[in-house]
XYZ file of C-alpha atoms in Angstrom:
531
model
C -5.973 35.177 15.212
C -2.162 35.966 14.931
C -1.501 38.726 12.644
C 0.946 37.991 9.661
C 4.584 39.900 9.704
C 4.480 40.569 5.631
C 7.973 40.424 4.632
C 8.971 39.579 0.920
C 10.955 36.080 1.119
C 14.069 36.261 -0.503
C 14.758 35.060 -3.467
C 18.290 33.182 -2.884
C 19.935 32.779 0.549
C 23.628 32.420 1.385
C 23.745 29.384 3.236
C 26.571 29.981 6.162
C 25.315 27.835 8.775
C 24.169 24.299 9.191
C 22.944 22.099 11.715
C 22.904 18.079 10.868
C 21.246 15.262 12.882
C 20.341 12.912 10.773
C 19.977 8.648 11.562
C 20.025 7.538 8.066
C 23.480 8.280 7.274
C 23.517 7.286 3.331
C 24.666 10.353 1.174
C 25.665 12.076 4.121
C 29.703 11.841 3.995
C 29.882 13.911 0.399
C 27.107 16.268 1.425
C 28.342 17.458 4.595
C 32.186 17.560 3.214
C 30.665 19.710 -0.042
C 28.855 22.100 2.930
C 31.927 22.143 4.959
C 34.499 22.642 1.113
C 31.799 25.590 0.447
C 32.700 27.673 4.262
C 29.375 26.668 5.697
C 29.675 25.923 9.239
C 28.736 22.648 10.540
C 26.303 21.852 13.888
C 25.404 18.626 15.088
C 24.133 16.251 17.866
C 25.132 12.783 19.335
C 26.263 10.452 16.436
C 25.854 12.472 13.234
C 28.022 15.161 14.985
C 30.539 11.582 15.767
C 30.081 10.931 12.161
C 31.056 13.590 11.084
C 34.772 13.825 13.214
C 35.243 10.594 11.778
C 35.001 11.687 8.545
C 37.677 14.531 9.085
C 35.186 17.282 9.277
C 34.601 20.216 11.817
C 31.814 20.175 13.733
C 30.268 22.135 16.693
C 27.902 20.441 19.034
C 24.557 21.858 19.747
C 25.378 21.382 23.595
C 27.652 23.995 22.740
C 25.052 26.341 21.141
C 22.695 25.903 23.895
C 24.678 26.087 26.809
C 23.185 23.027 28.082
C 23.950 19.072 27.770
C 22.014 16.352 25.882
C 20.110 15.159 28.712
C 17.425 12.166 29.172
C 19.082 9.569 26.891
C 19.260 12.090 24.040
C 14.840 13.135 24.273
C 16.367 16.495 25.464
C 19.082 17.961 23.112
C 17.745 20.580 20.359
C 14.810 21.778 21.984
C 16.099 24.904 23.003
C 15.811 28.858 21.896
C 19.387 28.968 20.772
C 18.997 26.664 18.308
C 14.622 27.758 17.507
C 15.460 31.189 17.443
C 17.885 30.560 14.801
C 15.400 28.580 13.165
C 12.571 30.792 13.514
C 13.751 34.125 13.016
C 12.379 36.616 10.648
C 15.772 37.845 8.998
C 14.718 41.467 8.248
C 12.426 41.970 10.892
C 14.172 44.708 13.089
C 12.687 43.434 16.535
C 13.490 39.643 15.601
C 17.178 40.604 14.474
C 16.833 42.825 18.058
C 16.541 39.543 20.314
C 18.791 36.992 18.902
C 22.120 39.861 18.915
C 20.287 40.348 22.579
C 20.155 36.735 23.832
C 23.427 35.445 21.648
C 21.546 33.343 18.820
C 23.235 32.854 15.888
C 20.643 32.021 12.346
C 20.980 28.609 10.763
C 20.374 28.429 7.484
C 20.177 24.952 6.027
C 18.008 22.390 8.758
C 19.015 18.904 7.365
C 17.228 16.168 9.803
C 15.548 12.529 8.898
C 13.816 10.831 12.035
C 14.044 8.146 14.004
C 13.098 4.716 11.768
C 9.522 4.560 13.244
C 7.639 2.755 10.523
C 10.296 0.185 10.207
C 10.313 -0.481 14.151
C 7.057 -0.893 13.888
C 7.118 -3.342 10.797
C 10.348 -4.994 12.316
C 7.839 -6.749 15.337
C 9.733 -4.381 18.163
C 7.888 -4.624 21.561
C 5.774 -1.586 22.391
C 8.437 0.593 24.419
C 11.436 0.187 21.550
C 8.664 1.939 19.258
C 8.014 4.286 21.665
C 11.409 5.344 22.222
C 11.873 5.890 17.946
C 8.963 8.389 18.011
C 11.269 11.351 17.092
C 10.208 15.148 19.015
C 13.175 16.882 18.704
C 13.561 16.405 14.647
C 9.951 17.288 13.450
C 9.905 20.576 15.950
C 13.491 21.329 14.228
C 11.565 20.051 10.615
C 8.538 22.166 11.422
C 9.842 25.078 12.453
C 12.595 25.189 9.960
C 10.028 24.505 7.311
C 7.937 27.876 8.561
C 10.188 29.768 7.794
C 11.115 28.713 4.421
C 11.115 32.543 3.538
C 14.789 32.610 5.235
C 15.723 28.547 5.600
C 16.260 25.529 3.703
C 14.986 22.119 5.171
C 16.292 18.716 3.532
C 14.199 15.909 4.932
C 15.902 13.082 2.579
C 19.129 12.087 1.041
C 17.964 12.507 -2.011
C 17.892 15.736 -1.990
C 21.611 15.885 -1.044
C 22.836 16.362 -4.824
C 20.400 19.570 -5.827
C 20.363 21.388 -2.675
C 24.741 20.953 -2.740
C 24.486 22.353 -6.423
C 22.291 25.389 -5.462
C 24.740 25.861 -2.614
C 27.946 25.744 -4.764
C 26.453 28.091 -7.626
C 25.175 30.699 -5.332
C 22.230 30.179 -2.844
C 19.348 28.195 -2.430
C 16.497 29.422 -4.465
C 13.176 30.393 -2.723
C 11.568 27.720 -5.545
C 14.042 24.967 -4.116
C 13.407 26.336 -0.336
C 9.098 25.773 -0.806
C 9.377 22.535 -2.352
C 11.732 21.759 0.397
C 9.261 23.191 3.008
C 6.255 20.985 1.443
C 7.548 17.307 0.736
C 9.062 18.622 5.031
C 5.425 18.966 6.160
C 4.261 16.161 3.882
C 7.054 13.904 5.899
C 6.175 14.768 9.227
C 1.931 14.419 8.675
C 3.010 11.480 7.338
C 5.368 10.065 10.708
C 2.640 11.513 12.997
C 0.228 9.592 10.591
C 2.079 6.429 11.130
C 2.200 7.210 15.180
C -1.411 7.538 15.524
C -2.538 4.625 13.541
C -0.068 2.508 15.490
C -1.095 3.798 18.766
C -5.015 3.106 17.796
C -4.519 -0.464 16.508
C -2.578 -0.877 20.120
C -5.490 0.706 22.010
C -8.237 -1.433 19.832
C -9.356 1.677 19.055
C -11.331 1.233 15.640
C -13.052 4.617 15.236
C -10.554 6.934 16.581
C -12.206 10.746 17.036
C -9.577 12.194 14.175
C -8.268 9.320 11.591
C -5.302 10.981 8.966
C -3.664 9.198 6.546
C -0.178 9.904 4.843
C 2.390 8.434 2.192
C 4.994 8.791 0.443
C 5.486 9.552 -3.172
C 6.672 6.291 -5.193
C 5.051 6.988 -8.957
C 3.456 9.651 -11.026
C 1.342 7.748 -13.497
C 0.797 9.259 -16.721
C -2.590 9.452 -15.613
C -5.254 7.618 -13.958
C -8.401 6.091 -14.890
C -8.735 8.269 -17.720
C -6.294 10.330 -20.062
C -7.759 13.552 -18.389
C -7.417 12.245 -14.285
C -4.099 12.541 -13.027
C -2.494 10.143 -10.828
C 0.699 8.337 -8.637
C 1.355 5.959 -6.231
C 2.318 6.672 -2.566
C 3.454 3.823 -0.080
C 2.155 4.028 3.851
C 5.130 2.537 5.395
C 4.358 -0.896 5.745
C 6.932 -2.975 4.062
C 4.056 -5.638 2.930
C 4.816 -7.931 -0.198
C 2.854 -6.813 -3.374
C 2.981 -4.288 -6.147
C 3.920 -0.996 -4.207
C 7.329 -2.789 -3.045
C 7.930 -5.175 -6.269
C 10.720 -4.981 -8.517
C 9.664 -4.585 -11.351
C 12.144 -6.529 -13.641
C 11.471 -5.278 -17.144
C 8.070 -3.997 -19.145
C 7.198 0.289 -19.412
C 6.126 1.984 -16.229
C 2.612 0.553 -14.967
C -0.172 2.497 -15.333
C -2.792 3.168 -12.520
C -4.915 0.353 -13.890
C -2.001 -1.979 -14.065
C -1.550 -1.040 -10.167
C -4.933 -1.453 -9.014
C -5.233 -4.278 -11.235
C -2.129 -6.593 -10.538
C -3.163 -5.959 -6.783
C -6.520 -7.283 -7.158
C -4.568 -10.252 -8.879
C -1.837 -10.282 -6.612
C -4.672 -10.517 -2.863
C -6.420 -12.776 -4.485
C -3.210 -15.713 -4.785
C -2.369 -14.695 -1.518
C -5.634 -16.139 0.028
C -4.585 -19.747 -0.806
C -1.658 -21.768 0.417
C 1.605 -21.198 -0.554
C 2.083 -25.160 -0.710
C -0.774 -25.403 -3.596
C 0.311 -23.520 -6.930
C -2.460 -20.869 -7.464
C -2.669 -18.745 -10.595
C -5.335 -16.097 -11.154
C -6.179 -14.107 -14.287
C -7.817 -10.631 -13.445
C -9.359 -8.149 -15.856
C -10.843 -5.081 -14.463
C -10.150 -5.887 -10.805
C -12.129 -8.860 -11.690
C -11.123 -12.980 -11.686
C -11.444 -14.015 -15.184
C -10.358 -17.189 -14.069
C -8.812 -18.959 -10.774
C -7.098 -22.291 -10.486
C -5.015 -24.514 -8.592
C -2.465 -27.367 -9.390
C -0.238 -29.663 -8.979
C 2.012 -26.811 -11.167
C 1.656 -23.657 -11.587
C 1.794 -24.979 -15.903
C -1.675 -27.083 -14.814
C -2.782 -24.127 -13.013
C -2.123 -21.719 -15.247
C -3.561 -23.864 -17.848
C -7.506 -24.701 -15.755
C -7.370 -20.354 -14.299
C -7.135 -19.942 -18.776
C -9.779 -22.752 -19.820
C -12.196 -20.595 -17.704
C -12.410 -16.910 -19.857
C -10.008 -17.047 -22.600
C -11.445 -14.189 -24.221
C -11.360 -12.000 -20.783
C -7.983 -12.792 -20.498
C -6.668 -11.378 -23.526
C -4.946 -8.165 -21.696
C -5.486 -9.448 -18.174
C -3.000 -9.623 -15.195
C -1.488 -12.667 -14.701
C -0.509 -13.527 -10.806
C 1.030 -16.693 -9.061
C 1.582 -17.193 -5.650
C 5.032 -18.542 -6.160
C 8.222 -18.845 -8.374
C 7.257 -18.453 -11.866
C 9.024 -21.667 -13.684
C 10.085 -21.431 -17.654
C 7.121 -23.557 -19.163
C 4.752 -21.425 -17.390
C 6.221 -18.279 -18.250
C 5.759 -20.221 -21.855
C 2.487 -20.647 -21.509
C 1.732 -17.011 -20.218
C 3.111 -14.777 -23.571
C 1.199 -17.215 -25.612
C -1.612 -14.595 -24.655
C -1.527 -11.150 -24.617
C -0.736 -10.060 -21.024
C -0.138 -6.661 -19.435
C 1.600 -7.695 -16.060
C 3.084 -11.343 -14.377
C 3.408 -10.613 -10.426
C 4.580 -13.580 -8.352
C 6.827 -14.139 -5.680
C 10.062 -14.660 -7.444
C 11.028 -15.869 -10.826
C 13.797 -18.855 -12.390
C 16.206 -17.154 -14.305
C 14.873 -19.352 -17.834
C 11.593 -17.666 -16.832
C 12.886 -14.009 -16.651
C 14.501 -15.109 -20.467
C 11.616 -16.437 -21.479
C 9.765 -13.300 -20.620
C 12.059 -11.044 -21.845
C 11.280 -12.332 -25.403
C 8.232 -10.306 -24.843
C 9.589 -6.790 -23.657
C 6.151 -5.255 -23.110
C 5.183 -8.094 -20.466
C 5.641 -6.181 -16.989
C 7.146 -8.465 -14.830
C 6.641 -7.831 -11.063
C 8.841 -10.157 -8.179
C 7.643 -9.387 -4.770
C 9.561 -12.146 -2.693
C 7.154 -12.818 -0.732
C 3.228 -12.808 -0.134
C 1.070 -10.317 1.999
C -0.511 -12.245 4.600
C -4.228 -12.628 3.866
C -5.103 -11.973 7.793
C -2.638 -8.914 7.929
C -4.772 -5.775 9.415
C -4.900 -2.533 7.734
C -7.323 -0.055 6.439
C -9.681 0.071 3.276
C -10.112 3.966 2.607
C -12.386 5.498 -0.128
C -12.903 9.123 -0.958
C -16.649 10.290 -0.735
C -18.129 13.670 -1.479
C -16.544 16.071 1.446
C -15.153 13.102 3.357
C -13.617 9.440 3.900
C -14.873 6.518 4.061
C -13.002 3.905 6.272
C -13.109 0.270 6.996
C -10.863 -2.732 8.231
C -9.545 -5.232 5.655
C -11.356 -7.981 4.848
C -9.488 -10.368 6.542
C -12.128 -13.610 7.272
C -10.632 -16.801 5.589
C -13.321 -19.243 4.993
C -12.239 -22.055 7.407
C -14.953 -25.651 7.692
C -15.133 -25.624 11.170
C -16.874 -22.700 10.688
C -19.342 -23.932 8.177
C -22.690 -25.385 8.802
C -24.735 -27.773 5.841
C -28.286 -26.757 6.451
C -29.543 -29.403 3.641
C -30.781 -33.355 3.980
C -27.531 -34.032 1.404
C -24.464 -33.024 2.690
C -21.493 -31.764 0.256
C -19.048 -35.233 -0.579
C -15.422 -34.309 0.024
C -14.693 -32.883 -3.429
C -17.469 -30.721 -3.293
C -16.547 -29.703 0.135
C -12.887 -29.271 -1.084
C -14.968 -27.216 -4.279
C -16.753 -25.118 -1.996
C -14.251 -23.412 0.397
C -12.174 -22.514 -3.437
C -14.710 -21.374 -4.695
C -15.971 -19.215 -1.852
C -12.636 -17.728 -1.695
C -12.181 -16.476 -4.907
C -15.852 -15.378 -4.498
C -14.212 -12.912 -1.486
C -12.426 -11.617 -4.535
C -15.226 -10.697 -7.164
C -16.817 -7.548 -7.269
C -20.619 -8.184 -5.651
C -22.660 -9.256 -6.411
C -20.557 -12.258 -6.706
C -21.740 -16.279 -8.156
C -18.867 -18.482 -8.667
C -18.965 -21.489 -9.592
C -16.414 -24.671 -9.865
C -14.822 -27.635 -10.265
C -11.716 -29.616 -9.359
C -9.786 -26.879 -7.734
C -10.741 -23.939 -10.624
C -13.058 -21.486 -11.370
C -15.522 -22.550 -14.537
C -18.096 -19.623 -14.356
C -18.028 -16.503 -12.797
C -20.212 -13.479 -12.705
C -19.835 -9.960 -11.129
C -20.755 -6.595 -10.356
C -24.358 -6.963 -11.222
C -27.493 -5.465 -9.738
C -29.042 -8.615 -9.122
C -27.984 -11.920 -8.287
C -30.058 -14.493 -10.175
C -28.403 -12.086 -13.153
C -24.693 -12.751 -11.597
C -25.449 -16.755 -11.758
C -26.824 -16.562 -14.857
C -24.213 -14.664 -16.612
C -20.865 -16.947 -14.857
C -23.372 -19.808 -16.115
C -23.129 -18.280 -19.580
C -19.458 -17.549 -19.410
C -19.258 -21.240 -18.455
C -21.362 -22.006 -21.634
C -19.236 -20.044 -23.720
C -15.845 -21.871 -22.386
C -17.014 -25.112 -21.955
C -19.688 -25.671 -24.019
C -23.523 -25.542 -23.265
C -24.211 -28.875 -21.249
C -20.494 -28.672 -19.831
C -21.604 -27.733 -15.611
C -24.544 -30.239 -15.975
C -22.737 -33.164 -17.754
C -19.854 -32.953 -15.127
C -21.435 -31.280 -12.402
C -19.713 -28.174 -10.313
C -20.655 -25.994 -7.195
C -21.306 -22.267 -6.656
C -20.587 -19.808 -4.055
C -22.614 -16.478 -3.625
C -20.496 -13.675 -1.506
C -23.790 -12.847 0.016
C -27.733 -14.274 1.270
C -29.913 -15.630 -1.504
C -33.167 -13.342 -0.375
C -34.865 -16.057 -2.894
C -34.964 -19.181 -3.755
C -34.575 -17.974 -7.781
C -30.968 -17.116 -7.439
C -30.149 -20.523 -5.600
C -32.466 -22.359 -8.880
C -30.906 -20.733 -11.315
C -27.609 -22.333 -9.637
C -29.375 -25.696 -9.641
C -30.140 -25.150 -13.206
C -26.973 -24.171 -14.229
C -25.466 -27.944 -12.775
C -24.237 -26.673 -9.685
C -24.891 -29.978 -6.796
C -23.657 -27.691 -3.903
C -23.585 -24.920 -2.759
C -21.926 -21.882 -0.287
C -23.175 -19.098 0.820
C -23.524 -17.224 4.024
C -27.006 -16.691 5.227
C -29.162 -14.696 7.380
C -32.077 -13.680 4.840
C -35.213 -13.645 6.534
C -35.914 -16.620 3.975
C -32.928 -18.533 4.763
C -35.737 -21.398 5.643
C -37.712 -21.114 2.043
C -34.483 -21.221 0.709
C -32.959 -24.173 2.324
C -36.806 -25.944 1.460
C -35.530 -24.557 -2.150
C -32.354 -26.751 -1.779
C -33.795 -29.778 -0.104
C -36.432 -30.071 -3.190
C -33.718 -30.024 -5.420
C -31.774 -32.678 -4.262
C -28.939 -29.855 -3.127
C -26.438 -30.007 -0.729
C -26.061 -26.208 0.884
C -23.557 -24.735 3.146
C -23.776 -21.512 5.571
C -20.486 -19.937 6.584
C -22.125 -16.792 8.388
C -19.547 -14.946 6.747
C -20.598 -11.948 3.600
C -18.459 -11.239 1.497
C -19.093 -7.751 -0.346
C -16.263 -6.380 -2.407
C -17.627 -3.183 -4.103
């Protein structure tokens, strides 16, 4: 254990010397000019030093301070006692100040550093060698040193802090409260940076369960509360520029709540599972689809999705896998809706939505790739439960018909549609579908039989008691039927074809029951539990 050096932190520090080394130079000129006007000596490196000189500012190269040139393509430039001593020195400790005098080390009161764009380089699809070169070394080392010594040094990692920091400096000094806030933000930034690097390396090397796993994020928004009013909540971004609710443009409406964001993500992930060539709409309530449909237009798809469960759709989330048009917007606003999310919207559609200012309209600019990898992280008492995202897509080539009767082409289409929807329904999941639309959804039940009955009841409530039997439908189950009773409940409701993973010890009994009932049944070999 290292013994503590107990000195009270200074309530305010006068900044006399600042080191600036930034990749992102937005906002740099007014900030640096303000520092210079306050009589602060500017130290800098490489491209930042050139930028400052082009602004007409006097700047001292770090190499002049260290007495050592930048070498190895700039990999080594600030890793030197003249820099780290100036950041780490305890100014009230006599032995520290004596060492500074003995070795000619000047104090650095303010460090302004933002890091090489590692996350952006990965997101841009660069090759591994380029990605590795964008791992910053000197920057995180300086930031951690300065943040540790925040009793005497201020650290700035984001241009968003320039104005506030400069204002305090010009008012007489950088306060302890601000330095503490900046230090916390600094350690959070370096932790998130290292998280992105370690997770990229795990993926690059095919390591699914590394011995240590870290997670990081940058604050995007603070919610008024979480799932319930007594819970605090916030949205953090993880550095991945994936189209969706986290990075979408909110065109109108009040700020999104925790539940809005959770449900909106569920809705958008659902429609993203379908080809953008076919207009698809999902209406979500409490993270479960209450209606999903495809059509020749979004207007048609919306009408079919709404028909599945118009009662539950009240106060729901509507997602489109394409551009919102005016006619569809007019149909959507006829029902109270919390959020509409789409890849874009016509000017006419935006004008329609503007008539309902309480509806949040989110435009994403694209769809998240349904096969895009990533991690699903959940907290448990004392730990984190981590798994890869469920990226498996329903494909007919992976499926096997196991009954005497084979599905018709229309049934095949509806089976694949229903199974894709079932992937986004909480287990146990049962989905009835016909003509590219859900007609009954059973979600989140402890018994698969109960889910079958609830889905059938939903269909009866929406379309009439004998609708499924008179018009026919298919049914999808997210997991195998452990007994024939769930399958028979679906058959009693009117299903003529069934899709399920299979894999039960009683598969033979279930297949026999399907044959006896004259059903077509397809096994996928892939389970889609969603808890």
